[in-house]
Structures are given as C-alpha cells and as structure tokens.
mmCIF file of C-alpha atoms in Angstrom:
data_model
loop_
_atom_site.group_PDB
_atom_site.id
_atom_site.type_symbol
_atom_site.label_atom_id
_atom_site.label_comp_id
_atom_site.label_asym_id
_atom_site.label_seq_id
_atom_site.Cartn_x
_atom_site.Cartn_y
_atom_site.Cartn_z
ATOM 1 C CA MET A 1 15.445 15.856 -3.063
ATOM 2 C CA SER A 2 15.633 15.150 -6.797
ATOM 3 C CA ILE A 3 12.912 15.354 -9.414
ATOM 4 C CA ASP A 4 12.706 12.652 -12.075
ATOM 5 C CA THR A 5 12.288 14.665 -15.239
ATOM 6 C CA ASN A 6 12.241 11.498 -17.353
ATOM 7 C CA ALA A 7 9.319 9.871 -15.527
ATOM 8 C CA PRO A 8 6.366 9.045 -17.767
ATOM 9 C CA GLN A 9 3.470 11.474 -17.543
ATOM 10 C CA ASN A 10 1.101 10.532 -14.697
ATOM 11 C CA SER A 11 3.739 8.233 -13.156
ATOM 12 C CA VAL A 12 2.866 7.782 -9.479
ATOM 13 C CA LEU A 13 5.638 5.314 -8.683
ATOM 14 C CA ARG A 14 8.964 4.750 -10.396
ATOM 15 C CA LEU A 15 11.837 2.473 -9.407
ATOM 16 C CA ILE A 16 15.117 2.981 -11.252
ATOM 17 C CA GLU A 17 17.744 0.209 -11.111
ATOM 18 C CA VAL A 18 17.008 -0.423 -7.423
ATOM 19 C CA GLU A 19 19.480 -2.719 -5.702
ATOM 20 C CA LYS A 20 19.537 -3.847 -2.089
ATOM 21 C CA HIS A 21 22.394 -5.743 -0.456
ATOM 22 C CA PHE A 22 22.568 -7.039 3.093
ATOM 23 C CA HIS A 23 25.702 -7.920 5.023
ATOM 24 C CA LEU A 24 25.774 -11.417 6.527
ATOM 25 C CA GLY A 25 28.997 -11.855 8.429
ATOM 26 C CA ASN A 26 31.746 -11.195 5.919
ATOM 27 C CA SER A 27 29.442 -11.850 2.991
ATOM 28 C CA ILE A 28 27.270 -9.483 0.974
ATOM 29 C CA VAL A 29 23.876 -10.932 0.080
ATOM 30 C CA PRO A 30 22.107 -9.283 -2.886
ATOM 31 C CA VAL A 31 18.320 -9.262 -2.470
ATOM 32 C CA LEU A 32 17.195 -6.817 -5.170
ATOM 33 C CA LYS A 33 19.230 -6.757 -8.384
ATOM 34 C CA GLY A 34 18.416 -3.753 -10.506
ATOM 35 C CA ILE A 35 14.628 -3.460 -10.253
ATOM 36 C CA THR A 36 13.116 -0.957 -12.713
ATOM 37 C CA PHE A 37 9.422 -0.327 -13.333
ATOM 38 C CA SER A 38 6.827 2.461 -13.269
ATOM 39 C CA VAL A 39 3.219 2.547 -12.123
ATOM 40 C CA GLN A 40 0.909 5.083 -13.742
ATOM 41 C CA ALA A 41 -1.958 6.925 -12.088
ATOM 42 C CA GLY A 42 -5.001 4.683 -11.864
ATOM 43 C CA GLU A 43 -3.117 1.396 -12.341
ATOM 44 C CA PHE A 44 -3.807 -1.670 -10.182
ATOM 45 C CA VAL A 45 -0.649 -3.793 -10.013
ATOM 46 C CA SER A 46 -0.005 -7.059 -8.207
ATOM 47 C CA ILE A 47 3.528 -8.121 -7.224
ATOM 48 C CA VAL A 48 4.049 -11.850 -6.678
ATOM 49 C CA GLY A 49 6.976 -14.131 -6.059
ATOM 50 C CA PRO A 50 8.128 -17.019 -3.897
ATOM 51 C CA SER A 51 9.215 -16.564 -0.303
ATOM 52 C CA GLY A 52 12.628 -14.913 -0.221
ATOM 53 C CA SER A 53 12.297 -13.449 -3.710
ATOM 54 C CA GLY A 54 12.586 -9.868 -2.453
ATOM 55 C CA LYS A 55 8.901 -8.796 -2.353
ATOM 56 C CA SER A 56 9.000 -7.510 1.225
ATOM 57 C CA THR A 57 12.317 -5.753 0.672
ATOM 58 C CA LEU A 58 10.871 -4.112 -2.431
ATOM 59 C CA LEU A 59 7.877 -2.884 -0.430
ATOM 60 C CA ASN A 60 10.208 -1.429 2.194
ATOM 61 C CA MET A 61 11.962 0.532 -0.561
ATOM 62 C CA ILE A 62 8.654 1.991 -1.785
ATOM 63 C CA THR A 63 7.443 2.999 1.682
ATOM 64 C CA GLY A 64 10.791 4.480 2.682
ATOM 65 C CA ILE A 65 11.138 2.061 5.597
ATOM 66 C CA ASP A 66 14.487 1.030 4.133
ATOM 67 C CA ALA A 67 16.805 2.665 1.595
ATOM 68 C CA PRO A 68 18.253 1.026 -1.521
ATOM 69 C CA THR A 69 21.936 0.231 -1.759
ATOM 70 C CA ALA A 70 21.822 1.697 -5.268
ATOM 71 C CA GLY A 71 19.202 3.170 -7.563
ATOM 72 C CA ASP A 72 16.279 5.420 -6.754
ATOM 73 C CA VAL A 73 12.600 5.290 -5.805
ATOM 74 C CA LEU A 74 10.318 8.146 -6.832
ATOM 75 C CA VAL A 75 6.723 8.742 -5.809
ATOM 76 C CA THR A 76 4.884 11.421 -7.787
ATOM 77 C CA GLY A 77 8.276 12.378 -9.237
ATOM 78 C CA ARG A 78 10.039 12.902 -5.900
ATOM 79 C CA SER A 79 12.982 10.858 -4.718
ATOM 80 C CA ILE A 80 12.060 9.665 -1.245
ATOM 81 C CA HIS A 81 15.398 8.473 0.105
ATOM 82 C CA GLY A 82 17.034 11.851 0.665
ATOM 83 C CA MET A 83 14.622 12.711 3.460
ATOM 84 C CA SER A 84 15.198 12.653 7.209
ATOM 85 C CA GLU A 85 13.128 10.246 9.336
ATOM 86 C CA ASN A 86 10.788 13.069 10.357
ATOM 87 C CA GLU A 87 10.379 14.197 6.752
ATOM 88 C CA LEU A 88 9.714 10.619 5.678
ATOM 89 C CA ALA A 89 7.052 10.137 8.329
ATOM 90 C CA ALA A 90 5.273 13.320 7.262
ATOM 91 C CA TRP A 91 5.636 12.416 3.578
ATOM 92 C CA ARG A 92 4.327 8.895 4.155
ATOM 93 C CA GLY A 93 1.260 10.185 5.980
ATOM 94 C CA GLU A 94 0.244 12.308 3.010
ATOM 95 C CA ASN A 95 1.386 10.233 0.031
ATOM 96 C CA VAL A 96 1.121 6.518 0.804
ATOM 97 C CA GLY A 97 -1.712 4.532 2.337
ATOM 98 C CA ILE A 98 -0.531 1.139 3.620
ATOM 99 C CA ILE A 99 -2.714 -1.912 4.293
ATOM 100 C CA PHE A 100 -0.938 -4.600 6.329
ATOM 101 C CA GLN A 101 -1.530 -8.336 6.567
ATOM 102 C CA PHE A 102 -2.285 -8.200 10.296
ATOM 103 C CA PHE A 103 -4.469 -5.047 10.210
ATOM 104 C CA GLN A 104 -2.484 -3.133 12.902
ATOM 105 C CA MET A 105 -5.530 -1.321 14.237
ATOM 106 C CA LEU A 106 -4.947 0.511 17.519
ATOM 107 C CA PRO A 107 -6.865 -1.659 20.007
ATOM 108 C CA ALA A 108 -7.861 1.152 22.398
ATOM 109 C CA LEU A 109 -9.513 3.203 19.629
ATOM 110 C CA ASN A 110 -12.771 2.360 17.917
ATOM 111 C CA LEU A 111 -12.904 1.949 14.150
ATOM 112 C CA LEU A 112 -13.967 5.545 13.594
ATOM 113 C CA GLN A 113 -11.114 6.875 15.729
ATOM 114 C CA ASN A 114 -8.631 4.599 13.929
ATOM 115 C CA VAL A 115 -9.627 6.132 10.596
ATOM 116 C CA ILE A 116 -9.554 9.707 11.918
ATOM 117 C CA LEU A 117 -6.044 9.290 13.371
ATOM 118 C CA PRO A 118 -4.044 9.569 10.098
ATOM 119 C CA MET A 119 -5.841 12.838 9.297
ATOM 120 C CA GLU A 120 -4.896 14.217 12.693
ATOM 121 C CA PHE A 121 -1.293 13.044 12.390
ATOM 122 C CA ALA A 122 -0.845 14.588 8.928
ATOM 123 C CA LYS A 123 -3.038 17.605 9.762
ATOM 124 C CA GLN A 124 -5.147 16.877 6.692
ATOM 125 C CA TYR A 125 -8.654 18.282 6.280
ATOM 126 C CA PRO A 126 -10.153 20.831 8.682
ATOM 127 C CA ARG A 127 -10.716 19.326 12.113
ATOM 128 C CA ARG A 128 -14.509 19.652 11.798
ATOM 129 C CA GLU A 129 -14.482 17.618 8.561
ATOM 130 C CA ARG A 130 -12.382 14.668 9.708
ATOM 131 C CA ARG A 131 -15.160 12.776 11.473
ATOM 132 C CA ASP A 132 -17.517 13.084 8.495
ATOM 133 C CA ARG A 133 -14.793 11.896 6.126
ATOM 134 C CA ALA A 134 -13.997 8.904 8.343
ATOM 135 C CA ILE A 135 -17.667 7.952 8.483
ATOM 136 C CA GLU A 136 -17.929 8.236 4.703
ATOM 137 C CA LEU A 137 -14.896 5.950 4.222
ATOM 138 C CA LEU A 138 -16.178 3.356 6.678
ATOM 139 C CA GLU A 139 -19.520 3.397 4.894
ATOM 140 C CA LEU A 140 -17.650 2.871 1.625
ATOM 141 C CA VAL A 141 -16.153 -0.381 2.940
ATOM 142 C CA GLY A 142 -19.422 -1.580 4.443
ATOM 143 C CA LEU A 143 -18.853 -0.748 8.110
ATOM 144 C CA ALA A 144 -21.554 1.873 8.676
ATOM 145 C CA ASP A 145 -22.997 -0.158 11.564
ATOM 146 C CA HIS A 146 -19.661 -0.713 13.327
ATOM 147 C CA LEU A 147 -18.210 2.795 13.680
ATOM 148 C CA ASN A 148 -18.029 2.790 17.468
ATOM 149 C CA LYS A 149 -16.795 -0.768 17.958
ATOM 150 C CA LEU A 150 -13.291 -1.566 19.125
ATOM 151 C CA PRO A 151 -11.208 -3.717 16.766
ATOM 152 C CA ASN A 152 -11.526 -6.801 18.986
ATOM 153 C CA MET A 153 -15.316 -6.579 18.691
ATOM 154 C CA VAL A 154 -15.347 -7.182 14.932
ATOM 155 C CA SER A 155 -14.061 -9.963 12.677
ATOM 156 C CA GLY A 156 -10.690 -10.076 10.973
ATOM 157 C CA GLY A 157 -12.308 -9.267 7.652
ATOM 158 C CA GLN A 158 -14.037 -6.241 9.156
ATOM 159 C CA GLN A 159 -10.760 -5.079 10.691
ATOM 160 C CA GLN A 160 -9.130 -5.315 7.263
ATOM 161 C CA ARG A 161 -11.989 -3.322 5.737
ATOM 162 C CA ALA A 162 -11.406 -0.659 8.389
ATOM 163 C CA ALA A 163 -7.680 -0.775 7.585
ATOM 164 C CA VAL A 164 -8.493 0.003 3.941
ATOM 165 C CA ALA A 165 -10.597 2.973 5.060
ATOM 166 C CA ARG A 166 -7.742 4.147 7.289
ATOM 167 C CA ALA A 167 -5.253 3.867 4.423
ATOM 168 C CA MET A 168 -7.474 6.112 2.317
ATOM 169 C CA ALA A 169 -8.015 8.700 5.047
ATOM 170 C CA ASN A 170 -5.678 11.318 3.550
ATOM 171 C CA ASP A 171 -6.566 10.432 -0.054
ATOM 172 C CA PRO A 172 -2.966 9.428 -0.854
ATOM 173 C CA PRO A 173 -1.886 9.120 -4.496
ATOM 174 C CA LEU A 174 -0.657 5.564 -3.820
ATOM 175 C CA LEU A 175 -2.196 2.643 -1.913
ATOM 176 C CA LEU A 176 0.167 -0.190 -0.957
ATOM 177 C CA ALA A 177 -1.292 -3.485 0.223
ATOM 178 C CA ASP A 178 1.106 -5.935 1.890
ATOM 179 C CA GLU A 179 -0.451 -9.428 1.743
ATOM 180 C CA PRO A 180 -3.858 -7.870 2.522
ATOM 181 C CA THR A 181 -5.711 -11.195 2.326
ATOM 182 C CA GLY A 182 -2.966 -13.368 3.825
ATOM 183 C CA ASN A 183 -4.595 -13.584 7.257
ATOM 184 C CA LEU A 184 -8.150 -14.155 6.007
ATOM 185 C CA ASP A 185 -10.161 -17.193 4.995
ATOM 186 C CA ALA A 186 -10.972 -17.638 1.310
ATOM 187 C CA ALA A 187 -14.457 -16.122 1.410
ATOM 188 C CA THR A 188 -13.365 -13.090 3.441
ATOM 189 C CA ALA A 189 -10.287 -12.636 1.234
ATOM 190 C CA GLU A 190 -12.571 -12.515 -1.791
ATOM 191 C CA ASP A 191 -14.708 -9.907 -0.063
ATOM 192 C CA VAL A 192 -11.734 -7.664 0.761
ATOM 193 C CA PHE A 193 -10.287 -8.109 -2.727
ATOM 194 C CA GLY A 194 -13.596 -6.881 -4.099
ATOM 195 C CA ILE A 195 -13.024 -3.580 -2.294
ATOM 196 C CA PHE A 196 -9.687 -3.182 -4.067
ATOM 197 C CA LEU A 197 -11.329 -3.860 -7.415
ATOM 198 C CA ARG A 198 -13.954 -1.195 -6.730
ATOM 199 C CA LEU A 199 -11.314 1.331 -5.640
ATOM 200 C CA ALA A 200 -9.298 0.603 -8.777
ATOM 201 C CA ALA A 201 -12.409 1.095 -10.887
ATOM 202 C CA GLN A 202 -12.759 4.529 -9.254
ATOM 203 C CA GLY A 203 -9.213 5.438 -10.349
ATOM 204 C CA LYS A 204 -7.122 4.713 -7.248
ATOM 205 C CA THR A 205 -3.512 3.673 -7.844
ATOM 206 C CA ILE A 206 -2.894 0.379 -6.029
ATOM 207 C CA VAL A 207 0.160 -1.859 -5.670
ATOM 208 C CA MET A 208 -0.649 -5.178 -3.973
ATOM 209 C CA VAL A 209 2.039 -7.592 -2.809
ATOM 210 C CA THR A 210 0.553 -11.057 -2.442
ATOM 211 C CA HIS A 211 1.363 -14.757 -2.452
ATOM 212 C CA ASN A 212 -2.178 -15.497 -3.675
ATOM 213 C CA ARG A 213 -1.715 -16.122 -7.387
ATOM 214 C CA SER A 214 -5.420 -16.671 -7.908
ATOM 215 C CA LEU A 215 -6.095 -13.081 -6.875
ATOM 216 C CA ALA A 216 -2.930 -11.713 -8.484
ATOM 217 C CA THR A 217 -3.929 -12.959 -11.924
ATOM 218 C CA ARG A 218 -7.221 -11.054 -11.661
ATOM 219 C CA VAL A 219 -5.387 -7.740 -11.338
ATOM 220 C CA PRO A 220 -4.860 -5.771 -14.589
ATOM 221 C CA ARG A 221 -1.060 -5.908 -14.343
ATOM 222 C CA LEU A 222 1.132 -8.572 -12.767
ATOM 223 C CA ILE A 223 4.806 -8.184 -11.849
ATOM 224 C CA GLU A 224 6.669 -11.297 -10.735
ATOM 225 C CA ILE A 225 9.843 -11.065 -8.673
ATOM 226 C CA ASP A 226 12.162 -14.073 -8.688
ATOM 227 C CA ASP A 227 15.549 -14.098 -6.985
ATOM 228 C CA GLY A 228 15.657 -10.312 -6.830
ATOM 229 C CA ILE A 229 14.840 -9.583 -10.467
ATOM 230 C CA ILE A 230 11.646 -9.005 -12.441
ATOM 231 C CA SER A 231 10.949 -12.248 -14.290
ATOM 232 C CA ARG A 232 7.543 -11.177 -15.598
ATOM 233 C CA ASP A 233 5.748 -7.869 -16.123
ATOM 234 C CA GLU A 234 2.502 -8.506 -17.935
ATOM 235 C CA VAL A 235 -0.606 -6.471 -18.576
ATOM 236 C CA ILE A 236 -3.474 -8.895 -18.088
ATOM 237 C CA GLY A 237 -6.037 -6.229 -18.787
ATOM 238 C CA VAL A 238 -9.243 -7.577 -17.293
ATOM 239 C CA THR A 239 -10.060 -7.902 -13.609
ATOM 240 C CA GLY A 240 -12.134 -10.795 -12.395
ATOM 241 C CA SER A 241 -15.571 -10.147 -10.987
ATOM 242 C CA THR A 242 -16.446 -10.595 -7.353
#
C-alpha cells in the first residue's frame, strides 16, 4: 500500500491520472480518461455531468468498489487499490461514509439499529457508547422522534436523513453522496441538501455526485465530468441558503 508523499497538506482525497476501460466484445471502451484532482479536508465538492459521462464509474473508483485500469486513488494519503476485498471492506467502514440514492436501509432494523450497525461492523466506539452516538446523530438530522420506527414507517426524506446519520456513524474523514436527492421531491431534496450544507459548515469533507445542477451550483466547488474528462473545476465559493 503506497503513500502519496506529494499530496497537498490536508488532502483527504486524491485521484492521479485515473483511467478506466471496459471491454465490449473485441472493443475497449474508455470511460475515464486521465482524471486528476484533489479534495482538501473540509471541502464540499459537487460532481456533475450528463448520463454516461463517467460519474458513477468515478464514484466506484473512490469507494474501492472497482479498480482503475491505470492511475491511483488515495484517501488520506493511502492508495486503496492494493487491498484485498476484506481489507477494503474494513477500510471502507472506517474511512468513507456513503449516502445512496435509494437509501438502502435494512428493512428489519429500526432507524436507531441501522445507524448503530456500521459501528458494530467496524468495531468503532465502545459498545456502551454506540447507542448514545446513534441517538445523537439521528437528533442531528431531525429524527429524534423516530428512533424506533422501521424504515417503511417513515417517509423517503426521513429515510435519507437516517442514511446521512448512518454514513456519519464512524466519523469517517470522507462523506460520499451518490445522487442523494435523486429519489426525492423538490421540497424534500432541499431539506436533505440543507443537512449537507450544515455538515460542511461544521468541517466535514463531502463529495456529492448529482444530476441536479441547481443544487450543484450552490456547493463551494463544482467539478464537471464530460465524456470521461474533467471539463470544469471551479471554486464557486458561496453556498446557497436553505
């Protein structure tokens, strides 16, 4: 496992000339074509691009779900693609919190149990402290009155709020949000986006992949992917209010 000695100070995420090719019959289809960028501690970054531009593939590189054909991905200075599957799973549980478009809450567990589960899996925090931490996180996202409800007993927006709390359970250095408002109506999407703004204001490092340009342009930094390359990397600087 390599260490990136040239990474900028406080770099949480760094991609270095990342390429990804897929084989389609006898053809090789390039999806990512030399992606390079860094995300510093405390940055809130949105990644946008049309369907098929490579956004999802890029996210898979960052989470370690897939490996690049060439190049490297480093999180907190560590190259993640030399690990075994078991090492990756353990690493992911401690270092990356992921919020999905379709929530992916375990239906047989209540919201409190869903948030406790990552702490148990990664063996983070003393057992006696996990429940209190989960309650604190659910209170943070406005679900203090819904701790003991199953996911199907609350709205989609409330499930996504719980998913944010779950992603933060182990206090990972990086939060990744994959189309976190894509399955929500406009008002609920605005509500969930407000949580991300508040977390960013508290210093959390967040990378959000989204097709919602209205939200993306209210994030301090916007990266646009087009046909597998970065066509825009702009510091906008000011988040919109919610």
